[in-house]
Short mmCIF file of C-alpha atoms in Angstrom, two decimals:
data_model
loop_
_atom_site.label_atom_id
_atom_site.label_comp_id
_atom_site.label_asym_id
_atom_site.label_seq_id
_atom_site.Cartn_x
_atom_site.Cartn_y
_atom_site.Cartn_z
CA UNK O 194 10.83 8.94 -30.55
CA UNK O 195 8.19 10.75 -28.48
CA UNK O 196 9.22 14.30 -27.61
CA UNK O 197 7.59 15.76 -24.50
CA UNK O 198 6.76 19.47 -24.58
CA UNK O 199 4.81 21.73 -22.27
CA UNK O 200 1.79 21.30 -24.54
CA UNK O 201 2.00 17.52 -24.91
CA UNK O 202 -0.45 16.79 -22.09
CA UNK O 203 -3.51 18.37 -20.51
CA UNK O 204 -2.92 18.86 -16.78
CA UNK O 205 -5.85 18.02 -14.53
CA UNK O 206 -4.66 19.63 -11.27
CA UNK O 207 -3.12 22.92 -12.37
CA UNK O 208 -1.18 25.16 -9.99
CA UNK O 209 0.45 28.56 -9.91
CA UNK O 210 4.16 28.08 -10.56
CA UNK O 211 6.05 30.01 -7.86
CA UNK O 212 9.46 28.50 -8.51
CA UNK O 213 11.73 30.95 -10.27
CA UNK O 214 15.25 30.36 -11.54
CA UNK O 215 16.73 31.86 -8.39
CA UNK O 216 15.01 29.21 -6.24
CA UNK O 217 16.17 26.45 -8.59
CA UNK O 218 19.71 27.75 -8.28
CA UNK O 219 19.48 27.46 -4.49
CA UNK O 220 18.16 23.90 -4.74
CA UNK O 221 20.98 22.93 -7.10
CA UNK O 222 23.47 24.26 -4.56
CA UNK O 223 22.09 21.78 -1.99
CA UNK O 224 21.95 18.78 -4.37
CA UNK O 225 24.39 19.60 -7.18
CA UNK O 226 24.20 16.09 -8.62
CA UNK O 227 20.54 15.47 -7.83
CA UNK O 228 18.33 18.05 -9.54
CA UNK O 229 16.18 18.07 -12.67
CA UNK O 230 13.52 20.34 -14.09
CA UNK O 231 13.44 18.69 -17.50
CA UNK O 232 9.96 18.13 -18.90
CA UNK O 233 10.51 14.40 -19.37
CA UNK O 234 11.40 13.94 -15.68
CA UNK O 235 8.52 16.14 -14.54
CA UNK O 236 6.08 14.04 -16.58
CA UNK O 237 7.56 10.77 -15.30
CA UNK O 238 7.09 11.99 -11.71
CA UNK O 239 3.59 13.36 -12.37
CA UNK O 240 1.85 10.18 -11.22
CA UNK O 241 2.10 7.08 -9.10
CA UNK O 242 0.31 3.77 -9.82
CA UNK O 243 -3.16 5.13 -9.12
CA UNK O 244 -5.10 3.15 -11.78
CA UNK O 245 -7.16 6.03 -13.17
CA UNK O 246 -3.99 7.94 -14.03
CA UNK O 247 -3.07 5.29 -16.59
CA UNK O 248 -6.38 5.99 -18.35
CA UNK O 249 -5.62 9.72 -18.24
CA UNK O 250 -2.11 9.14 -19.56
CA UNK O 251 -3.43 7.18 -22.54
CA UNK O 252 -5.89 10.03 -23.19
CA UNK O 253 -3.08 12.60 -23.26
CA UNK O 254 -3.65 13.88 -19.72
CA UNK O 255 -1.58 13.89 -16.54
CA UNK O 256 -2.92 14.51 -13.04
CA UNK O 257 -0.41 17.23 -12.11
CA UNK O 258 3.09 18.43 -12.89
CA UNK O 259 5.85 19.10 -10.34
CA UNK O 260 8.23 22.01 -10.88
CA UNK O 261 11.35 19.94 -10.30
CA UNK O 262 12.68 16.66 -8.95
CA UNK O 263 15.51 16.23 -6.45
CA UNK O 264 17.45 13.12 -5.44
CA UNK O 265 19.09 13.78 -2.06
CA UNK O 266 21.83 11.46 -0.82
CA UNK O 267 21.74 12.11 2.92
CA UNK O 268 19.48 13.36 5.67
CA UNK O 269 21.11 16.80 5.83
CA UNK O 270 20.29 17.46 2.18
CA UNK O 271 16.68 16.47 2.89
CA UNK O 272 16.56 18.90 5.82
CA UNK O 273 18.18 21.75 3.87
CA UNK O 274 15.72 21.40 0.98
CA UNK O 275 12.75 21.41 3.36
CA UNK O 276 14.11 24.51 5.15
CA UNK O 277 14.45 26.29 1.82
CA UNK O 278 10.95 25.19 0.80
CA UNK O 279 9.58 26.76 4.00
CA UNK O 280 11.26 30.05 3.23
CA UNK O 281 9.97 30.06 -0.35
CA UNK O 282 6.56 28.52 0.51
CA UNK O 283 7.06 25.73 -2.05
CA UNK O 284 5.43 22.27 -1.69
CA UNK O 285 7.57 19.18 -1.10
CA UNK O 286 6.22 15.77 -2.14
CA UNK O 287 8.10 12.65 -0.97
CA UNK O 288 8.49 9.94 -3.61
CA UNK O 289 9.62 6.35 -3.11
CA UNK O 290 8.96 3.77 -5.79
CA UNK O 291 5.82 5.37 -7.20
CA UNK O 292 3.86 2.17 -6.56
CA UNK O 293 1.09 3.76 -4.48
CA UNK O 294 -2.41 3.23 -5.87
CA UNK O 295 -4.41 6.16 -4.47
CA UNK O 296 -2.57 9.21 -5.84
CA UNK O 297 -0.70 10.07 -2.62
CA UNK O 298 2.48 10.97 -4.55
CA UNK O 299 0.77 13.23 -7.10
CA UNK O 300 2.03 16.81 -6.84
CA UNK O 301 -1.42 18.42 -7.03
CA UNK O 302 -0.02 21.84 -6.13
CA UNK O 303 3.27 21.50 -7.96
CA UNK O 304 6.55 22.02 -6.13
CA UNK O 305 9.52 19.76 -5.41
CA UNK O 306 9.20 16.01 -5.76
CA UNK O 307 11.82 14.49 -3.47
CA UNK O 308 12.88 11.01 -4.59
CA UNK O 309 14.93 9.39 -1.83
CA UNK O 310 15.94 6.19 -3.67
CA UNK O 311 19.61 7.19 -3.54
CA UNK O 312 19.37 6.81 0.24
CA UNK O 313 19.32 3.01 0.09
CA UNK O 314 22.10 1.76 2.36
CA UNK O 315 21.84 -1.02 4.94
CA UNK O 316 23.61 0.57 7.89
CA UNK O 317 23.69 -2.02 10.68
CA UNK O 318 22.63 -5.61 11.32
CA UNK O 319 22.15 -6.64 14.96
CA UNK O 320 21.90 -10.43 15.02
CA UNK O 321 21.65 -10.67 18.80
CA UNK O 322 18.71 -8.25 18.96
CA UNK O 323 17.22 -9.33 15.60
CA UNK O 324 17.11 -5.78 14.21
CA UNK O 325 18.42 -4.04 11.10
CA UNK O 326 18.95 -0.31 10.53
CA UNK O 327 18.43 0.83 6.96
CA UNK O 328 17.83 3.97 4.89
CA UNK O 329 14.27 4.50 3.75
CA UNK O 330 14.97 4.69 0.02
CA UNK O 331 15.95 1.04 -0.28
CA UNK O 332 14.04 -1.10 -2.79
CA UNK O 333 11.91 -3.77 -1.13
CA UNK O 334 13.08 -6.77 -3.12
CA UNK O 335 16.75 -5.76 -2.89
CA UNK O 336 16.33 -5.46 0.86
CA UNK O 337 14.60 -8.83 1.29
CA UNK O 338 17.18 -10.58 -0.91
CA UNK O 339 20.01 -9.13 1.16
CA UNK O 340 18.36 -10.33 4.36
CA UNK O 341 17.74 -13.79 2.91
CA UNK O 342 21.38 -14.04 1.86
CA UNK O 343 22.42 -13.32 5.44
CA UNK O 344 19.92 -15.78 6.96
CA UNK O 345 16.95 -13.54 7.80
CA UNK O 346 13.60 -12.30 6.52
CA UNK O 347 11.73 -9.07 7.14
CA UNK O 348 8.43 -10.87 6.60
CA UNK O 349 7.03 -7.82 4.78
CA UNK O 350 6.18 -8.94 1.24
CA UNK O 351 3.71 -6.57 -0.47
CA UNK O 352 2.63 -7.24 -4.03
CA UNK O 353 4.67 -4.14 -4.94
CA UNK O 354 7.86 -5.66 -3.47
CA UNK O 355 9.84 -5.24 -6.70
CA UNK O 356 8.85 -1.60 -7.18
CA UNK O 357 8.29 -0.11 -3.71
CA UNK O 358 10.57 1.30 -1.02
CA UNK O 359 10.78 1.11 2.75
CA UNK O 360 9.88 4.80 3.00
CA UNK O 361 6.73 4.22 0.97
CA UNK O 362 5.71 1.30 3.19
CA UNK O 363 6.05 3.49 6.27
CA UNK O 364 4.36 6.53 4.74
CA UNK O 365 1.22 4.66 3.66
CA UNK O 366 1.21 2.15 6.56
CA UNK O 367 1.60 -0.85 4.30
CA UNK O 368 0.77 -4.52 4.79
CA UNK O 369 2.51 -7.45 3.10
CA UNK O 370 1.24 -10.81 1.91
CA UNK O 371 2.81 -12.59 4.92
CA UNK O 372 1.28 -10.20 7.42
CA UNK O 373 -0.84 -12.64 9.44
CA UNK O 374 2.37 -14.06 10.96
CA UNK O 375 4.85 -11.19 10.78
CA UNK O 376 2.53 -8.21 11.20
CA UNK O 377 2.15 -5.01 9.22
CA UNK O 378 4.87 -2.38 8.82
CA UNK O 379 3.85 -0.62 12.06
CA UNK O 380 4.43 -3.92 13.91
CA UNK O 381 7.86 -4.34 12.31
CA UNK O 382 9.32 -0.86 12.79
CA UNK O 383 11.26 -0.25 16.02
CA UNK O 384 12.73 3.24 15.54
CA UNK O 385 12.70 6.05 12.99
CA UNK O 386 14.81 8.90 11.74
CA UNK O 387 12.85 11.60 9.95
CA UNK O 388 12.90 15.22 8.82
CA UNK O 389 9.85 17.18 9.97
CA UNK O 390 8.10 19.86 7.96
CA UNK O 391 10.29 22.64 9.40
CA UNK O 392 13.56 20.83 8.63
CA UNK O 393 14.08 19.45 12.15
CA UNK O 394 15.75 16.02 12.20
CA UNK O 395 14.30 13.62 14.79
CA UNK O 396 15.40 10.14 15.85
CA UNK O 397 13.92 7.56 18.20
CA UNK O 398 15.70 4.88 20.22
CA UNK O 399 15.97 1.32 18.94
CA UNK O 400 14.58 -0.32 22.07
CA UNK O 401 11.85 -3.02 22.11
CA UNK O 402 9.44 -0.77 23.99
CA UNK O 403 9.36 2.51 25.88
CA UNK O 404 6.90 4.17 28.26
CA UNK O 405 8.15 7.73 27.90
CA UNK O 406 4.94 9.32 26.73
CA UNK O 407 3.25 9.05 23.32
CA UNK O 408 5.50 7.76 20.54
CA UNK O 409 5.37 11.01 18.65
CA UNK O 410 7.54 9.73 15.80
CA UNK O 411 4.86 7.13 15.04
CA UNK O 412 2.62 9.99 13.85
CA UNK O 413 4.62 9.77 10.63
CA UNK O 414 3.38 6.24 9.95
CA UNK O 415 0.52 6.54 7.50
CA UNK O 416 0.93 10.32 7.16
CA UNK O 417 1.73 10.04 3.42
CA UNK O 418 4.40 12.71 3.60
CA UNK O 419 2.10 15.41 5.01
CA UNK O 420 4.12 15.84 8.22
CA UNK O 421 7.68 15.10 7.10
CA UNK O 422 9.93 12.61 5.35
CA UNK O 423 11.13 9.35 6.91
CA UNK O 424 14.81 8.89 6.04
CA UNK O 425 15.85 5.83 8.08
CA UNK O 426 14.30 3.04 10.14
CA UNK O 427 15.29 0.25 12.48
CA UNK O 428 13.20 -2.86 11.85
CA UNK O 429 12.53 -6.22 13.43
CA UNK O 430 13.78 -9.22 11.48
CA UNK O 431 13.35 -12.99 11.86
CA UNK O 432 15.64 -15.95 11.18
CA UNK O 433 14.99 -17.36 7.72
CA UNK O 434 12.31 -20.06 8.18
CA UNK O 435 13.52 -23.60 8.70
CA UNK O 436 10.41 -25.26 7.26
CA UNK O 437 7.56 -24.24 5.00
CA UNK O 438 4.21 -26.05 4.63
CA UNK O 439 1.43 -25.26 2.15
CA UNK O 440 -2.22 -26.25 2.40
CA UNK O 441 -5.32 -25.37 0.41
CA UNK O 442 -9.03 -26.07 0.76
CA UNK O 443 -12.19 -25.32 -1.21
CA UNK O 444 -15.51 -24.46 0.42
CA UNK O 445 -19.04 -24.33 -0.94
CA UNK O 446 -19.61 -20.92 0.62
CA UNK O 447 -17.34 -18.12 1.77
CA UNK O 448 -18.89 -18.09 5.26
CA UNK O 449 -17.42 -21.51 6.08
CA UNK O 450 -13.99 -20.45 4.84
CA UNK O 451 -14.06 -17.29 6.97
CA UNK O 452 -15.21 -19.24 10.03
CA UNK O 453 -12.38 -21.78 9.61
CA UNK O 454 -9.77 -19.00 9.61
CA UNK O 455 -11.39 -17.23 12.55
CA UNK O 456 -11.18 -20.41 14.62
CA UNK O 457 -7.56 -21.07 13.60
CA UNK O 458 -6.50 -17.62 14.79
CA UNK O 459 -8.59 -17.98 17.95
CA UNK O 460 -6.44 -21.01 18.82
CA UNK O 461 -3.27 -18.92 18.56
CA UNK O 462 -2.07 -20.23 15.19
CA UNK O 463 -0.90 -17.58 12.71
CA UNK O 464 -0.03 -18.89 9.23
CA UNK O 465 2.24 -16.52 7.33
CA UNK O 466 -0.10 -16.40 4.35
CA UNK O 467 -3.89 -16.75 4.54
CA UNK O 468 -6.08 -15.87 1.57
CA UNK O 469 -9.73 -16.62 0.83
CA UNK O 470 -11.03 -16.09 -2.72
CA UNK O 471 -14.71 -15.78 -3.51
CA UNK O 472 -16.14 -17.86 -6.34
CA UNK O 473 -15.46 -15.24 -9.02
CA UNK O 474 -11.85 -14.72 -8.00
CA UNK O 475 -11.32 -18.46 -7.57
CA UNK O 476 -12.47 -18.90 -11.15
CA UNK O 477 -10.10 -16.15 -12.28
CA UNK O 478 -6.99 -17.21 -10.35
CA UNK O 479 -7.38 -20.99 -9.96
CA UNK O 480 -9.16 -21.98 -13.18
CA UNK O 481 -6.60 -24.75 -13.80
CA UNK O 482 -7.82 -26.71 -10.77
CA UNK O 483 -10.89 -28.81 -11.49
CA UNK O 484 -11.79 -29.17 -7.80
CA UNK O 485 -12.00 -25.37 -7.46
CA UNK O 486 -14.79 -24.81 -10.00
CA UNK O 487 -17.79 -23.15 -8.41
CA UNK O 488 -16.02 -23.04 -5.02
CA UNK O 489 -14.30 -20.59 -2.68
CA UNK O 490 -10.54 -21.20 -2.43
CA UNK O 491 -8.59 -20.93 0.85
CA UNK O 492 -4.80 -21.09 0.68
CA UNK O 493 -2.42 -21.10 3.64
CA UNK O 494 1.33 -21.09 4.00
CA UNK O 495 2.98 -21.84 7.34
CA UNK O 496 6.68 -21.25 7.93
CA UNK O 497 9.20 -21.13 10.77
CA UNK O 498 10.58 -23.68 13.21
CA UNK O 499 9.91 -27.24 11.95
CA UNK O 500 8.05 -28.42 15.05
CA UNK O 501 5.92 -25.30 15.19
CA UNK O 502 4.96 -25.65 11.53
CA UNK O 503 3.97 -29.30 12.05
CA UNK O 504 1.65 -28.26 14.89
CA UNK O 505 0.15 -25.48 12.77
CA UNK O 506 -0.57 -27.93 9.93
CA UNK O 507 -2.41 -30.21 12.36
CA UNK O 508 -4.60 -27.42 13.74
CA UNK O 509 -5.36 -26.01 10.29
CA UNK O 510 -6.62 -29.38 9.07
CA UNK O 511 -8.79 -29.77 12.19
CA UNK O 512 -10.48 -26.40 11.64
CA UNK O 513 -10.96 -26.80 7.86
CA UNK O 514 -13.07 -29.95 8.21
CA UNK O 515 -15.96 -28.34 6.27
CA UNK O 516 -13.73 -27.89 3.25
CA UNK O 517 -12.12 -30.21 0.74
CA UNK O 518 -8.31 -30.33 0.93
CA UNK O 519 -6.59 -29.60 -2.38
CA UNK O 520 -2.94 -30.03 -1.45
CA UNK O 521 -0.08 -27.64 -2.03
CA UNK O 522 -0.38 -27.07 -5.79
CA UNK O 523 -2.80 -24.09 -5.56
CA UNK O 524 -0.41 -22.44 -3.09
CA UNK O 525 2.55 -23.05 -5.39
CA UNK O 526 0.51 -21.54 -8.23
CA UNK O 527 -0.22 -18.49 -6.09
CA UNK O 528 3.46 -18.08 -5.18
CA UNK O 529 4.40 -18.19 -8.85
CA UNK O 530 1.81 -15.60 -9.94
CA UNK O 531 1.44 -13.30 -6.91
CA UNK O 532 3.44 -10.39 -8.40
CA UNK O 533 1.65 -10.50 -11.74
CA UNK O 534 -0.34 -7.29 -12.27
CA UNK O 535 -0.49 -7.36 -16.06
CA UNK O 536 -4.26 -6.75 -16.15
CA UNK O 537 -3.68 -2.98 -15.96
CA UNK O 538 -1.63 -2.85 -19.13
CA UNK O 539 -3.87 -5.36 -20.90
CA UNK O 540 -7.36 -3.99 -20.22
CA UNK O 541 -7.06 -0.23 -19.61
CA UNK O 542 -6.00 0.49 -23.23
CA UNK O 543 -9.25 -1.21 -24.29
CA UNK O 544 -11.35 1.24 -22.27
CA UNK O 545 -11.77 -0.96 -19.20
CA UNK O 546 -11.89 1.02 -15.93
CA UNK O 547 -10.88 -0.90 -12.82
CA UNK O 548 -9.49 -0.63 -9.31
CA UNK O 549 -8.96 -2.61 -6.13
CA UNK O 550 -10.33 -1.31 -2.84
CA UNK O 551 -9.39 -2.80 0.52
CA UNK O 552 -11.36 -2.43 3.76
CA UNK O 553 -11.04 -3.90 7.24
CA UNK O 554 -13.89 -5.06 9.46
CA UNK O 555 -14.46 -7.00 12.64
CA UNK O 556 -15.60 -10.63 12.35
CA UNK O 557 -19.13 -9.82 13.49
CA UNK O 558 -19.71 -7.63 10.41
CA UNK O 559 -17.50 -9.48 7.91
CA UNK O 560 -20.17 -11.22 5.84
CA UNK O 561 -22.37 -8.12 5.76
CA UNK O 562 -19.45 -6.07 4.44
CA UNK O 563 -18.65 -8.60 1.74
CA UNK O 564 -22.26 -8.91 0.57
CA UNK O 565 -23.08 -5.19 0.76
CA UNK O 566 -19.98 -3.98 -1.10
CA UNK O 567 -20.41 -6.58 -3.85
CA UNK O 568 -24.05 -5.48 -4.19
CA UNK O 569 -23.01 -1.81 -4.28
CA UNK O 570 -20.50 -2.43 -7.07
CA UNK O 571 -22.99 -4.40 -9.15
CA UNK O 572 -25.58 -1.65 -8.79
CA UNK O 573 -23.53 0.69 -10.99
CA UNK O 574 -24.36 0.62 -14.70
CA UNK O 575 -21.40 -0.57 -16.73
CA UNK O 576 -19.84 -2.82 -14.09
CA UNK O 577 -18.70 -6.17 -15.48
CA UNK O 578 -16.44 -7.46 -12.69
CA UNK O 579 -17.31 -7.33 -8.98
CA UNK O 580 -15.35 -9.71 -6.78
CA UNK O 581 -13.26 -10.00 -3.62
CA UNK O 582 -10.74 -11.96 -1.65
CA UNK O 583 -9.71 -11.74 1.99
CA UNK O 584 -5.97 -11.21 2.35
CA UNK O 585 -5.12 -10.09 5.91
CA UNK O 586 -6.47 -11.64 9.09
CA UNK O 587 -6.59 -10.91 12.81
CA UNK O 588 -8.21 -12.58 15.80
CA UNK O 589 -10.50 -9.53 15.75
CA UNK O 590 -11.37 -9.33 12.07
CA UNK O 591 -10.39 -9.42 8.43
CA UNK O 592 -9.39 -7.29 5.43
CA UNK O 593 -11.41 -7.73 2.25
CA UNK O 594 -9.79 -6.73 -1.03
CA UNK O 595 -12.49 -5.85 -3.56
CA UNK O 596 -12.01 -5.59 -7.33
CA UNK O 597 -14.27 -3.77 -9.75
CA UNK O 598 -14.05 -3.34 -13.48
CA UNK O 599 -16.30 -2.13 -16.24
CA UNK O 600 -16.96 0.10 -19.22
CA UNK O 601 -18.48 3.55 -18.59
CA UNK O 602 -21.95 4.03 -20.08
CA UNK O 603 -22.23 6.27 -23.11
CA UNK O 604 -21.89 9.99 -22.33
CA UNK O 605 -20.18 9.26 -18.99
CA UNK O 606 -16.53 10.23 -18.55
CA UNK O 607 -14.15 7.56 -17.31
CA UNK O 608 -13.36 9.46 -14.10
CA UNK O 609 -17.04 10.08 -13.34
CA UNK O 610 -17.72 6.35 -13.70
CA UNK O 611 -14.68 5.54 -11.57
CA UNK O 612 -15.78 7.90 -8.78
CA UNK O 613 -19.37 6.65 -8.91
CA UNK O 614 -18.22 3.10 -8.18
CA UNK O 615 -15.85 4.27 -5.46
CA UNK O 616 -18.59 6.34 -3.80
CA UNK O 617 -20.99 3.38 -3.76
CA UNK O 618 -18.31 1.18 -2.20
CA UNK O 619 -17.35 3.74 0.45
CA UNK O 620 -20.99 4.22 1.47
CA UNK O 621 -21.46 0.46 1.80
CA UNK O 622 -18.25 0.21 3.80
CA UNK O 623 -19.19 2.91 6.31
CA UNK O 624 -22.70 1.45 6.68
CA UNK O 625 -21.06 -1.77 7.95
CA UNK O 626 -18.86 0.07 10.46
CA UNK O 627 -15.76 -0.95 8.51
CA UNK O 628 -12.65 1.11 7.80
CA UNK O 629 -12.40 2.69 4.36
CA UNK O 630 -8.72 1.71 4.08
CA UNK O 631 -6.64 -1.16 5.41
CA UNK O 632 -3.22 -0.66 3.80
CA UNK O 633 -3.37 1.46 0.64
CA UNK O 634 -3.83 4.75 2.48
CA UNK O 635 -5.86 7.84 1.56
CA UNK O 636 -4.19 9.76 -1.27
CA UNK O 637 -6.61 11.62 -3.52
CA UNK O 638 -9.41 9.15 -4.15
CA UNK O 639 -10.28 8.52 -0.47
CA UNK O 640 -9.69 12.08 0.75
CA UNK O 641 -13.31 13.21 0.65
CA UNK O 642 -14.34 10.24 2.82
CA UNK O 643 -11.70 10.80 5.50
CA UNK O 644 -13.77 13.16 7.63
CA UNK O 645 -16.65 10.68 7.78
CA UNK O 646 -14.20 7.95 8.75
CA UNK O 647 -12.34 9.93 11.43
CA UNK O 648 -15.21 12.13 12.66
CA UNK O 649 -13.91 14.16 15.67
CA UNK O 650 -10.41 12.76 15.17
CA UNK O 651 -10.24 14.80 11.96
CA UNK O 652 -9.96 18.00 14.01
CA UNK O 653 -7.08 16.48 15.95
CA UNK O 654 -5.33 15.56 12.68
CA UNK O 655 -5.79 19.11 11.39
CA UNK O 656 -4.30 20.58 14.57
CA UNK O 657 -1.29 18.27 14.37
CA UNK O 658 -0.76 19.21 10.71
CA UNK O 659 -0.98 22.94 11.51
CA UNK O 660 1.46 22.63 14.42
CA UNK O 661 4.08 20.58 12.55
CA UNK O 662 3.66 22.12 9.09
CA UNK O 663 2.72 25.75 9.65
CA UNK O 664 3.39 26.70 6.02
CA UNK O 665 1.53 23.65 4.62
CA UNK O 666 4.41 22.67 2.35
CA UNK O 667 4.44 18.91 2.96
CA UNK O 668 2.39 17.13 0.28
CA UNK O 669 -0.42 19.73 0.33
CA UNK O 670 -3.82 18.88 -1.11
CA UNK O 671 -3.93 15.53 0.61
CA UNK O 672 -5.33 14.46 4.01
CA UNK O 673 -6.02 16.89 6.80
CA UNK O 674 -8.02 19.67 5.15
CA UNK O 675 -11.45 20.82 6.24
CA UNK O 676 -14.10 18.75 4.45
CA UNK O 677 -11.30 16.94 2.66
CA UNK O 678 -9.84 20.17 1.22
CA UNK O 679 -6.89 22.36 2.26
#
């Protein structure tokens, strides 16, 4: 059995430990059944699913180490811990399922990791208004299964569905695989309850829309825990779909596939799932299909009212006339394999460094972004895999999801190689007037590029952070600092 000690791992982001036993005693008084400062728990909560941290872990390193972990059971406990943290000037890092991939949940300055998974109750279902009120610690798959059992769907199905929480979706502004029809999490949320950085509890009304000034609570969406902790949300839901139809097509070039989807959306048809794979990813994911060899695969899934789905099928076929129809089998294959992320555990132990990087861009610049980012990845010595698929679509543009993988050249550290590829991709992205993130957020790896992305808006973000979190206790070391630093 592996025994964890204080010397078992090298810590990359070290901090000055300011948490004495007296402070721990006060925290225990707030959450008597929800506190741990054991080394094994601190190591478990030292990382999220940021890919490079797995490499570090295998090398005997961890990115950072929190001082303790708490598991509150209600909003008042959350508020009381944050109030205490303000008094003691101790960081608080919200933690959902730990499925984030950019290091947003890493406690780079130590402090209290607050895991809210015990706050997982479904509080109210409003069938007439098609809304559900639920605590933010609920597991995504448990939530969707409960809704399905009662005749509904949330329509938010990220690849991390089995391991992520509602609070995490809201904090990183997530998007699910069915987003083209149902929207992203910001389109689904109606109202929020949250605890701000000073311990104030805020709540918004569960109305379809309001014109009572800026929706200040929406500042928490995408804030990655730097302004407060979301504890509850009211969400839009939909009746469970009556009919589902699946279509797939292959195209000789990715431009024709993109144009077909652009025209489908322009006609007001929004399939639940739309995904375009370039030739490399088609070969990787659809190698069993002979007709897909050397082609670009487009899969679509339509669902909802039977008559509406039948109309959508008709329009999709009309607009995919430049492609070859492949039936529903590739879509079924995708449905069966869409949660499979085994590559991380298979290849990283062999020294393979990889990541996925998603960017959004308007249609006018879509092909340039695809070509330029692929070129940028391939320009780095050691790169073996450079590919992409398009996974989220709008009438205005598209999200490309790029994958890179390779072996660092001799005398180059894994993290240096990793950052070199990321930097090349970010430069290519900004040169095409695209956004450096579509749904994974900022975390640690994108932080240094945030100022270039936001420009003058960065100053506004810093002022908001300073006003709401005067003591800089909420997830410090992340977004909002001058030149990407606090």
